[in-house]
Amino acid sequence: MSTQEELQELLEQKRLLDEKIENARKAARGQAIEQALSLITTFQLTPEDLFSSTKKGKAKSKAPPKYRDPETGKTWTGRGPIPSWLKDKNRDDYLIEA
């Protein structure tokens, strides 16, 4: 058997396997939907429960501002890059008192 014939045979096998995979996926899809609907009903899940933009189940909360520029009123939480109005300055002078 030549390399080209072998390649054609392998491609045909791949096509048949891809077809079988797709058929199995379609067959299992209905069952998966049924199971999902059952869980949603049982646990009274909402779209927010299912599709919220949380990481690892924890809601991402915004940190309160820690520093304020008295001239502009701009604030910074102390996270991320240092804003230009605070660079090369003593941060203690800009702390927001609790």
mmCIF file of C-alpha atoms in Angstrom:
data_model
loop_
_atom_site.group_PDB
_atom_site.id
_atom_site.type_symbol
_atom_site.label_atom_id
_atom_site.label_comp_id
_atom_site.label_asym_id
_atom_site.label_seq_id
_atom_site.Cartn_x
_atom_site.Cartn_y
_atom_site.Cartn_z
ATOM 1 C CA MET A 1 0.000 0.000 0.000
ATOM 2 C CA SER A 2 1.379 3.395 -0.936
ATOM 3 C CA THR A 3 1.698 6.288 1.461
ATOM 4 C CA GLN A 4 -1.003 8.175 -0.400
ATOM 5 C CA GLU A 5 -3.427 5.231 -0.201
ATOM 6 C CA GLU A 6 -2.665 4.812 3.500
ATOM 7 C CA LEU A 7 -3.320 8.500 4.070
ATOM 8 C CA GLN A 8 -6.647 8.292 2.231
ATOM 9 C CA GLU A 9 -7.663 5.266 4.307
ATOM 10 C CA LEU A 10 -6.758 7.018 7.560
ATOM 11 C CA LEU A 11 -8.676 10.130 6.521
ATOM 12 C CA GLU A 12 -11.734 8.001 5.772
ATOM 13 C CA GLN A 13 -11.440 6.321 9.192
ATOM 14 C CA LYS A 14 -11.195 9.753 10.797
ATOM 15 C CA ARG A 15 -14.285 10.939 8.924
ATOM 16 C CA LEU A 16 -16.240 7.891 10.100
ATOM 17 C CA LEU A 17 -15.079 8.382 13.697
ATOM 18 C CA ASP A 18 -15.971 12.088 13.591
ATOM 19 C CA GLU A 19 -19.424 11.098 12.348
ATOM 20 C CA LYS A 20 -19.853 8.534 15.155
ATOM 21 C CA ILE A 21 -18.719 11.095 17.742
ATOM 22 C CA GLU A 22 -21.227 13.645 16.466
ATOM 23 C CA ASN A 23 -24.050 11.083 16.531
ATOM 24 C CA ALA A 24 -23.161 10.055 20.096
ATOM 25 C CA ARG A 25 -23.044 13.715 21.143
ATOM 26 C CA LYS A 26 -26.494 14.336 19.643
ATOM 27 C CA ALA A 27 -27.907 11.262 21.372
ATOM 28 C CA ALA A 28 -26.496 12.290 24.761
ATOM 29 C CA ARG A 29 -27.515 15.950 24.379
ATOM 30 C CA GLY A 30 -31.199 15.342 25.063
ATOM 31 C CA GLN A 31 -30.400 13.386 28.196
ATOM 32 C CA ALA A 32 -28.011 16.113 29.377
ATOM 33 C CA ILE A 33 -30.679 18.781 28.877
ATOM 34 C CA GLU A 34 -33.201 16.686 30.821
ATOM 35 C CA GLN A 35 -30.733 16.246 33.669
ATOM 36 C CA ALA A 36 -29.875 19.971 33.721
ATOM 37 C CA LEU A 37 -33.551 20.971 33.807
ATOM 38 C CA SER A 38 -34.164 18.533 36.645
ATOM 39 C CA LEU A 39 -31.311 20.037 38.686
ATOM 40 C CA ILE A 40 -32.482 23.582 37.953
ATOM 41 C CA THR A 41 -35.980 22.696 39.152
ATOM 42 C CA THR A 42 -34.833 20.762 42.213
ATOM 43 C CA PHE A 43 -32.486 23.492 43.446
ATOM 44 C CA GLN A 44 -34.578 26.432 42.136
ATOM 45 C CA LEU A 45 -31.577 27.827 40.298
ATOM 46 C CA THR A 46 -31.792 31.212 38.581
ATOM 47 C CA PRO A 47 -29.930 32.413 35.484
ATOM 48 C CA GLU A 48 -27.741 34.487 37.812
ATOM 49 C CA ASP A 49 -26.823 31.329 39.737
ATOM 50 C CA LEU A 50 -25.820 29.591 36.537
ATOM 51 C CA PHE A 51 -24.266 32.329 34.449
ATOM 52 C CA SER A 52 -22.818 34.909 36.836
ATOM 53 C CA SER A 53 -19.318 36.095 36.052
ATOM 54 C CA THR A 54 -17.635 34.722 39.150
ATOM 55 C CA LYS A 55 -14.346 32.940 39.468
ATOM 56 C CA LYS A 56 -14.230 29.673 41.391
ATOM 57 C CA GLY A 57 -17.629 30.331 42.940
ATOM 58 C CA LYS A 58 -16.624 33.544 44.661
ATOM 59 C CA ALA A 59 -18.109 36.859 43.666
ATOM 60 C CA LYS A 60 -15.514 39.430 42.774
ATOM 61 C CA SER A 61 -15.992 42.441 44.979
ATOM 62 C CA LYS A 62 -14.655 45.895 44.301
ATOM 63 C CA ALA A 63 -12.298 47.136 46.982
ATOM 64 C CA PRO A 64 -13.150 50.433 48.656
ATOM 65 C CA PRO A 65 -10.901 53.373 47.795
ATOM 66 C CA LYS A 66 -7.925 53.788 50.100
ATOM 67 C CA TYR A 67 -6.403 56.977 48.682
ATOM 68 C CA ARG A 68 -7.953 60.227 47.381
ATOM 69 C CA ASP A 69 -6.462 63.107 45.408
ATOM 70 C CA PRO A 70 -7.764 66.238 47.187
ATOM 71 C CA GLU A 71 -7.421 68.337 44.019
ATOM 72 C CA THR A 72 -9.407 66.163 41.625
ATOM 73 C CA GLY A 73 -11.312 63.818 43.937
ATOM 74 C CA LYS A 74 -9.928 60.797 42.079
ATOM 75 C CA THR A 75 -9.473 57.690 44.199
ATOM 76 C CA TRP A 76 -7.324 54.577 44.190
ATOM 77 C CA THR A 77 -7.892 51.300 46.014
ATOM 78 C CA GLY A 78 -4.215 50.560 46.477
ATOM 79 C CA ARG A 79 -4.471 47.746 43.936
ATOM 80 C CA GLY A 80 -3.047 47.753 40.454
ATOM 81 C CA PRO A 81 -0.749 50.362 38.954
ATOM 82 C CA ILE A 82 -0.099 53.533 40.943
ATOM 83 C CA PRO A 83 -2.012 56.461 39.438
ATOM 84 C CA SER A 84 0.011 59.401 38.097
ATOM 85 C CA TRP A 85 -1.326 61.784 40.752
ATOM 86 C CA LEU A 86 0.212 59.585 43.467
ATOM 87 C CA LYS A 87 3.552 58.673 41.879
ATOM 88 C CA ASP A 88 6.642 59.920 43.701
ATOM 89 C CA LYS A 89 4.497 61.203 46.592
ATOM 90 C CA ASN A 90 4.020 60.064 50.167
ATOM 91 C CA ARG A 91 0.946 57.825 50.110
ATOM 92 C CA ASP A 92 0.181 58.540 53.759
ATOM 93 C CA ASP A 93 -0.711 62.118 52.789
ATOM 94 C CA TYR A 94 -3.502 60.799 50.541
ATOM 95 C CA LEU A 95 -4.993 58.123 52.809
ATOM 96 C CA ILE A 96 -8.757 58.228 53.217
ATOM 97 C CA GLU A 97 -9.517 58.131 56.927
ATOM 98 C CA ALA A 98 -12.085 55.544 57.943
#
